[in-house]
PDB file of C-alpha atoms in Angstrom:
ATOM      1  CA  MET T   1       8.111 -10.571 -29.274  1.00  0.00           C
ATOM      2  CA  ILE T   2       7.871  -7.552 -27.301  1.00  0.00           C
ATOM      3  CA  SER T   3       4.189  -8.308 -26.902  1.00  0.00           C
ATOM      4  CA  SER T   4       4.694 -10.788 -24.893  1.00  0.00           C
ATOM      5  CA  ARG T   5       6.169  -8.562 -22.463  1.00  0.00           C
ATOM      6  CA  PRO T   6       3.526  -6.247 -20.865  1.00  0.00           C
ATOM      7  CA  ILE T   7       0.647  -9.658 -20.356  1.00  0.00           C
ATOM      8  CA  PHE T   8       4.136 -11.013 -18.681  1.00  0.00           C
ATOM      9  CA  PHE T   9       4.163  -8.355 -15.701  1.00  0.00           C
ATOM     10  CA  HIS T  10       0.020  -8.095 -15.914  1.00  0.00           C
ATOM     11  CA  TYR T  11       0.355 -11.476 -14.257  1.00  0.00           C
ATOM     12  CA  LEU T  12       2.766 -10.936 -12.146  1.00  0.00           C
ATOM     13  CA  ALA T  13       1.118  -8.591 -10.705  1.00  0.00           C
ATOM     14  CA  LEU T  14      -2.071  -9.972 -10.750  1.00  0.00           C
ATOM     15  CA  ALA T  15      -0.242 -12.961  -9.004  1.00  0.00           C
ATOM     16  CA  GLY T  16       0.884  -9.967  -5.693  1.00  0.00           C
ATOM     17  CA  TYR T  17      -2.144  -8.829  -6.334  1.00  0.00           C
ATOM     18  CA  PHE T  18      -4.300 -12.279  -5.300  1.00  0.00           C
ATOM     19  CA  GLY T  19      -1.198 -13.202  -3.473  1.00  0.00           C
ATOM     20  CA  LEU T  20      -1.361 -10.387  -0.856  1.00  0.00           C
ATOM     21  CA  PHE T  21      -5.455 -10.435  -0.985  1.00  0.00           C
ATOM     22  CA  ALA T  22      -5.110 -13.994   0.308  1.00  0.00           C
ATOM     23  CA  LEU T  23      -2.546 -13.468   3.017  1.00  0.00           C
ATOM     24  CA  MET T  24      -4.426 -10.346   3.932  1.00  0.00           C
ATOM     25  CA  MET T  25      -7.565 -12.546   4.388  1.00  0.00           C
ATOM     26  CA  LEU T  26      -5.704 -15.103   5.930  1.00  0.00           C
ATOM     27  CA  TRP T  27      -3.673 -13.751   8.643  1.00  0.00           C
ATOM     28  CA  PRO T  28      -6.181 -12.608  10.974  1.00  0.00           C
ATOM     29  CA  THR T  29      -8.388 -15.330  11.080  1.00  0.00           C
ATOM     30  CA  VAL T  30      -6.534 -18.678  10.604  1.00  0.00           C
ATOM     31  CA  LEU T  31      -2.795 -17.993  10.258  1.00  0.00           C
ATOM     32  CA  ALA T  32      -2.231 -15.569  13.463  1.00  0.00           C
ATOM     33  CA  ALA T  33      -5.525 -14.704  14.956  1.00  0.00           C
ATOM     34  CA  SER T  34      -5.023 -10.800  17.430  1.00  0.00           C
ATOM     35  CA  THR T  35      -6.473 -10.776  20.072  1.00  0.00           C
ATOM     36  CA  ARG T  36      -6.290  -7.937  20.961  1.00  0.00           C
ATOM     37  CA  PHE T  37      -8.632  -6.542  18.111  1.00  0.00           C
ATOM     38  CA  PRO T  38     -11.768  -7.285  16.448  1.00  0.00           C
ATOM     39  CA  VAL T  39     -10.970  -9.680  12.945  1.00  0.00           C
ATOM     40  CA  ALA T  40     -13.395  -7.480  11.249  1.00  0.00           C
ATOM     41  CA  LEU T  41     -12.299  -4.539  12.078  1.00  0.00           C
ATOM     42  CA  ILE T  42      -8.678  -5.697  11.041  1.00  0.00           C
ATOM     43  CA  LEU T  43      -9.685  -7.816   7.969  1.00  0.00           C
ATOM     44  CA  VAL T  44     -11.834  -3.960   7.167  1.00  0.00           C
ATOM     45  CA  VAL T  45      -9.023  -2.248   7.195  1.00  0.00           C
ATOM     46  CA  THR T  46      -6.446  -4.419   5.338  1.00  0.00           C
ATOM     47  CA  VAL T  47      -8.789  -5.988   2.890  1.00  0.00           C
ATOM     48  CA  THR T  48     -11.167  -3.226   1.523  1.00  0.00           C
ATOM     49  CA  PRO T  49      -8.501  -1.091   0.401  1.00  0.00           C
ATOM     50  CA  LEU T  50      -7.788  -4.041  -1.900  1.00  0.00           C
ATOM     51  CA  LEU T  51     -10.965  -4.085  -3.616  1.00  0.00           C
ATOM     52  CA  PRO T  52     -11.256  -0.877  -5.681  1.00  0.00           C
ATOM     53  CA  PRO T  53      -8.569  -1.663  -8.208  1.00  0.00           C
ATOM     54  CA  LEU T  54      -9.663  -5.454  -8.445  1.00  0.00           C
ATOM     55  CA  ARG T  55     -12.318  -4.552 -12.040  1.00  0.00           C
ATOM     56  CA  GLY T  56      -9.414  -2.330 -13.415  1.00  0.00           C
ATOM     57  CA  LEU T  57      -6.722  -5.001 -12.998  1.00  0.00           C
ATOM     58  CA  LEU T  58      -8.709  -7.704 -14.063  1.00  0.00           C
ATOM     59  CA  ALA T  59      -9.071  -5.932 -17.427  1.00  0.00           C
ATOM     60  CA  PHE T  60      -5.445  -5.166 -18.198  1.00  0.00           C
ATOM     61  CA  ASN T  61      -6.651  -1.072 -17.517  1.00  0.00           C
ATOM     62  CA  PRO T  62      -3.468   1.421 -17.126  1.00  0.00           C
ATOM     63  CA  ARG T  63      -4.546   3.994 -14.694  1.00  0.00           C
ATOM     64  CA  SER T  64      -5.636   1.109 -11.956  1.00  0.00           C
ATOM     65  CA  HIS T  65      -2.276  -0.309 -12.491  1.00  0.00           C
ATOM     66  CA  ALA T  66      -0.998   2.821 -11.684  1.00  0.00           C
ATOM     67  CA  TRP T  67      -3.497   2.692  -8.113  1.00  0.00           C
ATOM     68  CA  ALA T  68      -2.406  -1.164  -7.239  1.00  0.00           C
ATOM     69  CA  GLY T  69       0.959  -0.522  -7.535  1.00  0.00           C
ATOM     70  CA  PHE T  70       0.824   2.846  -5.145  1.00  0.00           C
ATOM     71  CA  LEU T  71      -1.692   1.061  -3.414  1.00  0.00           C
ATOM     72  CA  SER T  72       0.906  -1.902  -2.680  1.00  0.00           C
ATOM     73  CA  LEU T  73       3.498   0.767  -0.807  1.00  0.00           C
ATOM     74  CA  PRO T  74       1.757   0.739   2.116  1.00  0.00           C
ATOM     75  CA  TYR T  75       1.397  -2.865   2.808  1.00  0.00           C
ATOM     76  CA  PHE T  76       4.949  -3.544   2.209  1.00  0.00           C
ATOM     77  CA  VAL T  77       5.576  -0.766   4.776  1.00  0.00           C
ATOM     78  CA  HIS T  78       3.319  -2.647   7.443  1.00  0.00           C
ATOM     79  CA  GLY T  79       5.866  -5.890   6.062  1.00  0.00           C
ATOM     80  CA  THR T  80       8.226  -4.245   7.061  1.00  0.00           C
ATOM     81  CA  VAL T  81       7.845  -3.111  10.264  1.00  0.00           C
ATOM     82  CA  GLU T  82       5.830  -6.299  11.416  1.00  0.00           C
ATOM     83  CA  ALA T  83       8.904  -8.199  10.776  1.00  0.00           C
ATOM     84  CA  TYR T  84      11.115  -5.893  12.687  1.00  0.00           C
ATOM     85  CA  ALA T  85       8.875  -6.229  15.554  1.00  0.00           C
ATOM     86  CA  ASN T  86       6.981  -8.996  15.466  1.00  0.00           C
ATOM     87  CA  ALA T  87       9.874 -11.932  15.819  1.00  0.00           C
ATOM     88  CA  GLY T  88       6.526 -14.275  15.349  1.00  0.00           C
ATOM     89  CA  ALA T  89       5.500 -13.724  12.358  1.00  0.00           C
ATOM     90  CA  ARG T  90       8.702 -12.835  10.244  1.00  0.00           C
ATOM     91  CA  HIS T  91       7.047 -15.425   7.635  1.00  0.00           C
ATOM     92  CA  LEU T  92       3.896 -14.237   6.799  1.00  0.00           C
ATOM     93  CA  ALA T  93       5.886  -9.779   7.075  1.00  0.00           C
ATOM     94  CA  ALA T  94       8.140 -11.123   4.313  1.00  0.00           C
ATOM     95  CA  ALA T  95       5.622 -12.926   2.338  1.00  0.00           C
ATOM     96  CA  GLU T  96       3.392  -9.394   2.675  1.00  0.00           C
ATOM     97  CA  MET T  97       6.623  -7.664   1.577  1.00  0.00           C
ATOM     98  CA  LEU T  98       7.400 -10.233  -1.120  1.00  0.00           C
ATOM     99  CA  PHE T  99       3.434  -9.882  -2.450  1.00  0.00           C
ATOM    100  CA  SER T 100       3.429  -5.679  -2.447  1.00  0.00           C
ATOM    101  CA  LEU T 101       6.890  -5.777  -4.403  1.00  0.00           C
ATOM    102  CA  LEU T 102       5.096  -8.220  -7.016  1.00  0.00           C
ATOM    103  CA  LEU T 103       2.128  -5.827  -7.255  1.00  0.00           C
ATOM    104  CA  PHE T 104       4.154  -2.683  -7.355  1.00  0.00           C
ATOM    105  CA  PHE T 105       6.991  -4.052  -9.897  1.00  0.00           C
ATOM    106  CA  GLY T 106       4.782  -5.731 -11.667  1.00  0.00           C
ATOM    107  CA  SER T 107       2.199  -2.987 -12.539  1.00  0.00           C
ATOM    108  CA  ALA T 108       5.121  -0.805 -13.531  1.00  0.00           C
ATOM    109  CA  LEU T 109       6.624  -2.623 -15.937  1.00  0.00           C
ATOM    110  CA  ALA T 110       2.891  -3.795 -17.341  1.00  0.00           C
ATOM    111  CA  ILE T 111       2.124  -0.049 -17.682  1.00  0.00           C
ATOM    112  CA  ARG T 112       5.880   0.537 -19.175  1.00  0.00           C
ATOM    113  CA  PHE T 113       6.151  -2.031 -21.662  1.00  0.00           C
ATOM    114  CA  ASN T 114       2.249  -1.402 -22.600  1.00  0.00           C
ATOM    115  CA  ARG T 115       3.055   1.921 -23.533  1.00  0.00           C
ATOM    116  CA  LYS T 116       5.814   0.881 -26.107  1.00  0.00           C
ATOM    117  CA  ALA T 117       4.307  -1.821 -27.575  1.00  0.00           C
ATOM    118  CA  GLN T 118       1.639   0.598 -28.568  1.00  0.00           C
TER     119      GLN T 118
END
């Protein structure tokens, strides 16, 4: 039964990753379009850092899981600041915090239980 733990946390990390990816794509384009900055610039800054660990996350590479966990922390900070500063986007910021925490804890626990299973 212990071999099912790493895969559960791997899927949890993937859910956080793809949720964060979708949210970062939809937030500046459909959900709350910004008039102060170009949408392309916002997408480049927010979505591009999520792309490098994608291949390794899908292959269950522990190193990619570690980097994705570290990468989720700035998104958590951004969600926290956005929830505090922008009352109109609190629900989006809460979703960003939730997805970044899913990615962080899913990645960390997938690595931990994968090493114990081997």
